[in-house]
């Protein structure tokens, strides 16, 4: 869902950058705290960032000016919370813009807002809310990654609808058009991302249980085995 370089009107690009900036700052503060208090978590942080980088680099052509791809942010949001994932997604998007010409610098704020803010917050809310109603960890993780991915694509479609309203039907008509086109590729991609994220979390549970326990302790959770985030 990366919006390409120069595609958004300047005022829209600037507005999304301003809106995203406070979340990035909070993410930096949160990440610094984790590294200071639990330096052992650095490996998981790196793995979460790499997961997001790899998945979100697998792009498929979609709406003009954008593309479809998994986001990979659900994993980091589940492990570390949405604020940390905002900063990590910003770094991922910056590197992709500079090294892969995927996304852009002028559209970085808009892309961070959709993939680094809305997606992770929806994923985190699903993990926490699913735990409150007794869903199993695999189900919660799958739904978190799936819904976080879809929330990102919905946000991008709305951003494009706001920037390029339909002459006849305005923002609503344009947004529905973008959503419909995105859905063809994004829904199956979201399912795949959900399954991959569950597989990674299951692997971590078997091979990095101590690291997951450290994160649970940092969050003050008493039942580490039943809480991922």
mmCIF file of C-alpha atoms in Angstrom:
data_model
loop_
_atom_site.group_PDB
_atom_site.id
_atom_site.type_symbol
_atom_site.label_atom_id
_atom_site.label_comp_id
_atom_site.label_asym_id
_atom_site.label_seq_id
_atom_site.Cartn_x
_atom_site.Cartn_y
_atom_site.Cartn_z
ATOM 1 C CA UNK A 1 0.000 0.000 0.000
ATOM 2 C CA UNK A 2 2.978 2.311 -0.410
ATOM 3 C CA UNK A 3 1.918 5.495 -2.196
ATOM 4 C CA UNK A 4 4.628 6.325 -4.699
ATOM 5 C CA UNK A 5 6.909 9.349 -4.676
ATOM 6 C CA UNK A 6 5.275 12.620 -5.722
ATOM 7 C CA UNK A 7 1.802 11.127 -6.159
ATOM 8 C CA UNK A 8 0.040 13.038 -3.381
ATOM 9 C CA UNK A 9 -0.638 16.787 -3.590
ATOM 10 C CA UNK A 10 1.936 18.706 -1.508
ATOM 11 C CA UNK A 11 -0.548 19.813 1.162
ATOM 12 C CA UNK A 12 -1.782 16.258 1.639
ATOM 13 C CA UNK A 13 1.757 14.915 1.857
ATOM 14 C CA UNK A 14 2.687 17.555 4.435
ATOM 15 C CA UNK A 15 -0.486 16.999 6.447
ATOM 16 C CA UNK A 16 0.082 13.253 6.770
ATOM 17 C CA UNK A 17 3.702 13.862 7.771
ATOM 18 C CA UNK A 18 2.585 16.210 10.559
ATOM 19 C CA UNK A 19 -0.074 13.744 11.707
ATOM 20 C CA UNK A 20 2.392 10.847 11.834
ATOM 21 C CA UNK A 21 5.276 12.686 13.530
ATOM 22 C CA UNK A 22 4.032 12.511 17.179
ATOM 23 C CA UNK A 23 3.492 8.747 16.906
ATOM 24 C CA UNK A 24 7.033 8.274 15.599
ATOM 25 C CA UNK A 25 8.460 10.284 18.504
ATOM 26 C CA UNK A 26 6.499 8.228 21.045
ATOM 27 C CA UNK A 27 7.726 5.070 19.341
ATOM 28 C CA UNK A 28 11.326 6.208 19.635
ATOM 29 C CA UNK A 29 10.886 6.866 23.361
ATOM 30 C CA UNK A 30 9.267 3.474 23.870
ATOM 31 C CA UNK A 31 11.953 1.654 21.882
ATOM 32 C CA UNK A 32 14.712 3.364 23.835
ATOM 33 C CA UNK A 33 13.116 2.232 27.068
ATOM 34 C CA UNK A 34 12.894 -1.382 25.907
ATOM 35 C CA UNK A 35 16.521 -1.467 24.783
ATOM 36 C CA UNK A 36 17.652 0.146 28.042
ATOM 37 C CA UNK A 37 15.636 -2.097 30.358
ATOM 38 C CA UNK A 38 15.767 -5.333 28.351
ATOM 39 C CA UNK A 39 18.768 -5.326 25.992
ATOM 40 C CA UNK A 40 18.108 -9.016 25.400
ATOM 41 C CA UNK A 41 15.091 -7.992 23.318
ATOM 42 C CA UNK A 42 17.287 -6.510 20.575
ATOM 43 C CA UNK A 43 17.286 -9.744 18.584
ATOM 44 C CA UNK A 44 13.496 -9.903 18.563
ATOM 45 C CA UNK A 45 13.328 -6.232 17.616
ATOM 46 C CA UNK A 46 15.617 -6.857 14.681
ATOM 47 C CA UNK A 47 13.645 -9.913 13.618
ATOM 48 C CA UNK A 48 10.369 -7.974 13.767
ATOM 49 C CA UNK A 49 11.819 -5.188 11.631
ATOM 50 C CA UNK A 50 13.244 -7.664 9.109
ATOM 51 C CA UNK A 51 9.892 -9.463 8.915
ATOM 52 C CA UNK A 52 8.114 -6.189 8.110
ATOM 53 C CA UNK A 53 10.789 -5.190 5.582
ATOM 54 C CA UNK A 54 10.659 -8.491 3.696
ATOM 55 C CA UNK A 55 6.894 -8.860 3.583
ATOM 56 C CA UNK A 56 6.173 -5.246 2.662
ATOM 57 C CA UNK A 57 8.772 -5.392 -0.120
ATOM 58 C CA UNK A 58 6.761 -8.135 -1.890
ATOM 59 C CA UNK A 59 4.617 -5.763 -3.909
ATOM 60 C CA UNK A 60 1.961 -6.444 -6.527
ATOM 61 C CA UNK A 61 0.670 -3.780 -8.953
ATOM 62 C CA UNK A 62 -2.674 -2.342 -7.872
ATOM 63 C CA UNK A 63 -4.194 1.148 -7.941
ATOM 64 C CA UNK A 64 -2.260 3.717 -9.955
ATOM 65 C CA UNK A 65 0.197 5.386 -7.622
ATOM 66 C CA UNK A 66 0.165 2.533 -5.119
ATOM 67 C CA UNK A 67 0.499 -1.251 -4.837
ATOM 68 C CA UNK A 68 -0.627 -4.255 -2.808
ATOM 69 C CA UNK A 69 1.595 -6.207 -0.432
ATOM 70 C CA UNK A 70 1.633 -7.754 3.039
ATOM 71 C CA UNK A 71 2.728 -5.344 5.759
ATOM 72 C CA UNK A 72 4.438 -7.556 8.349
ATOM 73 C CA UNK A 73 3.653 -5.070 11.117
ATOM 74 C CA UNK A 74 1.303 -7.349 13.033
ATOM 75 C CA UNK A 75 4.190 -9.380 14.445
ATOM 76 C CA UNK A 76 6.021 -6.401 15.930
ATOM 77 C CA UNK A 77 2.781 -4.907 17.237
ATOM 78 C CA UNK A 78 1.917 -8.186 18.978
ATOM 79 C CA UNK A 79 5.367 -8.528 20.534
ATOM 80 C CA UNK A 80 6.245 -4.929 21.428
ATOM 81 C CA UNK A 81 3.077 -2.892 21.076
ATOM 82 C CA UNK A 82 1.972 -0.444 18.361
ATOM 83 C CA UNK A 83 4.200 2.492 19.318
ATOM 84 C CA UNK A 84 7.444 0.587 18.773
ATOM 85 C CA UNK A 85 6.133 -0.757 15.484
ATOM 86 C CA UNK A 86 5.421 2.800 14.322
ATOM 87 C CA UNK A 87 9.110 3.674 14.572
ATOM 88 C CA UNK A 88 10.201 0.378 13.044
ATOM 89 C CA UNK A 89 7.763 0.785 10.152
ATOM 90 C CA UNK A 90 9.089 4.301 9.577
ATOM 91 C CA UNK A 91 12.628 2.941 9.289
ATOM 92 C CA UNK A 92 11.434 0.151 6.982
ATOM 93 C CA UNK A 93 9.558 2.595 4.748
ATOM 94 C CA UNK A 94 12.510 4.990 4.635
ATOM 95 C CA UNK A 95 14.931 2.260 3.577
ATOM 96 C CA UNK A 96 12.502 0.955 0.966
ATOM 97 C CA UNK A 97 12.027 4.438 -0.465
ATOM 98 C CA UNK A 98 15.778 5.037 -0.675
ATOM 99 C CA UNK A 99 16.962 1.574 -1.733
ATOM 100 C CA UNK A 100 14.052 -0.009 -3.595
ATOM 101 C CA UNK A 101 12.154 3.024 -4.960
ATOM 102 C CA UNK A 102 9.159 1.557 -3.128
ATOM 103 C CA UNK A 103 7.058 4.373 -1.748
ATOM 104 C CA UNK A 104 8.730 7.754 -1.492
ATOM 105 C CA UNK A 105 10.081 10.502 0.715
ATOM 106 C CA UNK A 106 7.311 12.999 -0.001
ATOM 107 C CA UNK A 107 4.698 10.314 0.738
ATOM 108 C CA UNK A 108 6.540 8.888 3.752
ATOM 109 C CA UNK A 109 4.152 10.496 6.239
ATOM 110 C CA UNK A 110 1.080 9.045 4.519
ATOM 111 C CA UNK A 111 2.645 5.600 4.279
ATOM 112 C CA UNK A 112 3.754 5.690 7.917
ATOM 113 C CA UNK A 113 0.276 6.699 8.983
ATOM 114 C CA UNK A 114 -1.365 3.757 7.198
ATOM 115 C CA UNK A 115 1.234 1.016 7.656
ATOM 116 C CA UNK A 116 3.011 2.205 10.788
ATOM 117 C CA UNK A 117 0.167 3.645 12.862
ATOM 118 C CA UNK A 118 -3.291 2.417 11.873
ATOM 119 C CA UNK A 119 -2.230 -1.153 11.039
ATOM 120 C CA UNK A 120 -0.212 -1.798 14.230
ATOM 121 C CA UNK A 121 -2.836 -0.202 16.494
ATOM 122 C CA UNK A 122 -5.581 -2.353 14.988
ATOM 123 C CA UNK A 123 -3.375 -5.444 15.328
ATOM 124 C CA UNK A 124 -2.519 -4.636 18.947
ATOM 125 C CA UNK A 125 -6.168 -3.989 19.810
ATOM 126 C CA UNK A 126 -7.087 -7.370 18.330
ATOM 127 C CA UNK A 127 -4.422 -9.187 20.359
ATOM 128 C CA UNK A 128 -5.491 -7.508 23.582
ATOM 129 C CA UNK A 129 -9.206 -7.659 22.908
ATOM 130 C CA UNK A 130 -9.004 -11.267 21.780
ATOM 131 C CA UNK A 131 -7.287 -12.172 25.048
ATOM 132 C CA UNK A 132 -10.037 -10.477 27.017
ATOM 133 C CA UNK A 133 -12.686 -12.687 25.402
ATOM 134 C CA UNK A 134 -10.648 -15.876 25.698
ATOM 135 C CA UNK A 135 -9.432 -16.442 22.139
ATOM 136 C CA UNK A 136 -6.392 -18.690 21.791
ATOM 137 C CA UNK A 137 -3.024 -17.136 20.986
ATOM 138 C CA UNK A 138 -2.890 -18.481 17.382
ATOM 139 C CA UNK A 139 -6.379 -17.141 16.627
ATOM 140 C CA UNK A 140 -5.536 -13.765 18.139
ATOM 141 C CA UNK A 141 -2.275 -13.527 16.231
ATOM 142 C CA UNK A 142 -3.910 -14.502 12.939
ATOM 143 C CA UNK A 143 -6.715 -11.975 13.347
ATOM 144 C CA UNK A 144 -4.271 -9.282 14.458
ATOM 145 C CA UNK A 145 -2.089 -9.677 11.359
ATOM 146 C CA UNK A 146 -5.095 -10.100 9.058
ATOM 147 C CA UNK A 147 -7.034 -7.100 10.355
ATOM 148 C CA UNK A 148 -3.907 -4.949 10.692
ATOM 149 C CA UNK A 149 -3.132 -5.594 7.031
ATOM 150 C CA UNK A 150 -6.680 -4.783 5.936
ATOM 151 C CA UNK A 151 -6.771 -1.651 8.106
ATOM 152 C CA UNK A 152 -3.632 -0.435 6.350
ATOM 153 C CA UNK A 153 -5.151 -0.916 2.923
ATOM 154 C CA UNK A 154 -8.414 0.758 3.961
ATOM 155 C CA UNK A 155 -6.469 3.768 5.247
ATOM 156 C CA UNK A 156 -4.465 4.037 2.030
ATOM 157 C CA UNK A 157 -7.670 3.865 -0.033
ATOM 158 C CA UNK A 158 -9.183 6.655 2.064
ATOM 159 C CA UNK A 159 -6.004 8.730 1.708
ATOM 160 C CA UNK A 160 -6.193 8.372 -2.068
ATOM 161 C CA UNK A 161 -9.920 9.100 -2.074
ATOM 162 C CA UNK A 162 -9.296 12.271 -0.081
ATOM 163 C CA UNK A 163 -6.525 13.375 -2.429
ATOM 164 C CA UNK A 164 -8.322 12.466 -5.655
ATOM 165 C CA UNK A 165 -12.114 12.730 -5.177
ATOM 166 C CA UNK A 166 -14.320 11.517 -7.993
ATOM 167 C CA UNK A 167 -15.743 14.403 -10.075
ATOM 168 C CA UNK A 168 -19.266 13.035 -9.688
ATOM 169 C CA UNK A 169 -19.361 11.174 -6.377
ATOM 170 C CA UNK A 170 -16.566 12.977 -4.506
ATOM 171 C CA UNK A 171 -14.562 11.445 -1.677
ATOM 172 C CA UNK A 172 -17.026 8.604 -1.036
ATOM 173 C CA UNK A 173 -17.160 7.411 -4.618
ATOM 174 C CA UNK A 174 -13.392 7.599 -5.064
ATOM 175 C CA UNK A 175 -12.753 5.754 -1.802
ATOM 176 C CA UNK A 176 -15.151 2.944 -2.729
ATOM 177 C CA UNK A 177 -13.419 2.629 -6.090
ATOM 178 C CA UNK A 178 -9.965 2.413 -4.518
ATOM 179 C CA UNK A 179 -11.191 -0.043 -1.874
ATOM 180 C CA UNK A 180 -12.748 -2.292 -4.508
ATOM 181 C CA UNK A 181 -9.598 -2.439 -6.608
ATOM 182 C CA UNK A 182 -7.333 -3.034 -3.612
ATOM 183 C CA UNK A 183 -9.550 -5.810 -2.245
ATOM 184 C CA UNK A 184 -8.875 -8.128 -5.202
ATOM 185 C CA UNK A 185 -5.248 -8.594 -4.172
ATOM 186 C CA UNK A 186 -5.219 -7.416 -0.563
ATOM 187 C CA UNK A 187 -7.709 -9.811 1.022
ATOM 188 C CA UNK A 188 -5.811 -12.986 0.016
ATOM 189 C CA UNK A 189 -2.520 -11.309 0.942
ATOM 190 C CA UNK A 190 -3.918 -10.515 4.399
ATOM 191 C CA UNK A 191 -4.855 -14.184 4.873
ATOM 192 C CA UNK A 192 -1.341 -15.281 3.902
ATOM 193 C CA UNK A 193 0.201 -12.705 6.227
ATOM 194 C CA UNK A 194 -1.955 -13.932 9.091
ATOM 195 C CA UNK A 195 -0.850 -17.531 8.573
ATOM 196 C CA UNK A 196 2.824 -16.560 8.274
ATOM 197 C CA UNK A 197 2.656 -14.480 11.445
ATOM 198 C CA UNK A 198 1.115 -17.384 13.379
ATOM 199 C CA UNK A 199 3.906 -19.660 12.117
ATOM 200 C CA UNK A 200 6.575 -17.190 13.263
ATOM 201 C CA UNK A 201 4.995 -16.741 16.706
ATOM 202 C CA UNK A 202 4.711 -20.527 17.127
ATOM 203 C CA UNK A 203 8.394 -20.853 16.237
ATOM 204 C CA UNK A 204 9.329 -18.149 18.720
ATOM 205 C CA UNK A 205 7.272 -19.871 21.421
ATOM 206 C CA UNK A 206 9.280 -23.047 20.903
ATOM 207 C CA UNK A 207 12.714 -21.521 20.425
ATOM 208 C CA UNK A 208 12.703 -18.117 22.140
ATOM 209 C CA UNK A 209 10.409 -18.634 25.113
ATOM 210 C CA UNK A 210 12.787 -16.760 27.412
ATOM 211 C CA UNK A 211 12.699 -13.675 25.185
ATOM 212 C CA UNK A 212 8.909 -13.718 25.097
ATOM 213 C CA UNK A 213 8.861 -14.072 28.869
ATOM 214 C CA UNK A 214 11.073 -11.008 29.220
ATOM 215 C CA UNK A 215 8.646 -8.967 27.152
ATOM 216 C CA UNK A 216 5.720 -10.214 29.202
ATOM 217 C CA UNK A 217 7.507 -9.269 32.431
ATOM 218 C CA UNK A 218 8.228 -5.795 31.091
ATOM 219 C CA UNK A 219 4.531 -5.332 30.404
ATOM 220 C CA UNK A 220 3.694 -6.546 33.896
ATOM 221 C CA UNK A 221 1.782 -9.593 32.717
ATOM 222 C CA UNK A 222 1.447 -12.518 35.069
ATOM 223 C CA UNK A 223 0.411 -15.164 32.538
ATOM 224 C CA UNK A 224 3.061 -15.012 29.860
ATOM 225 C CA UNK A 225 1.862 -18.152 28.162
ATOM 226 C CA UNK A 226 -1.547 -16.664 27.443
ATOM 227 C CA UNK A 227 -0.442 -13.149 26.430
ATOM 228 C CA UNK A 228 1.648 -12.293 23.422
ATOM 229 C CA UNK A 229 1.261 -8.534 23.758
#
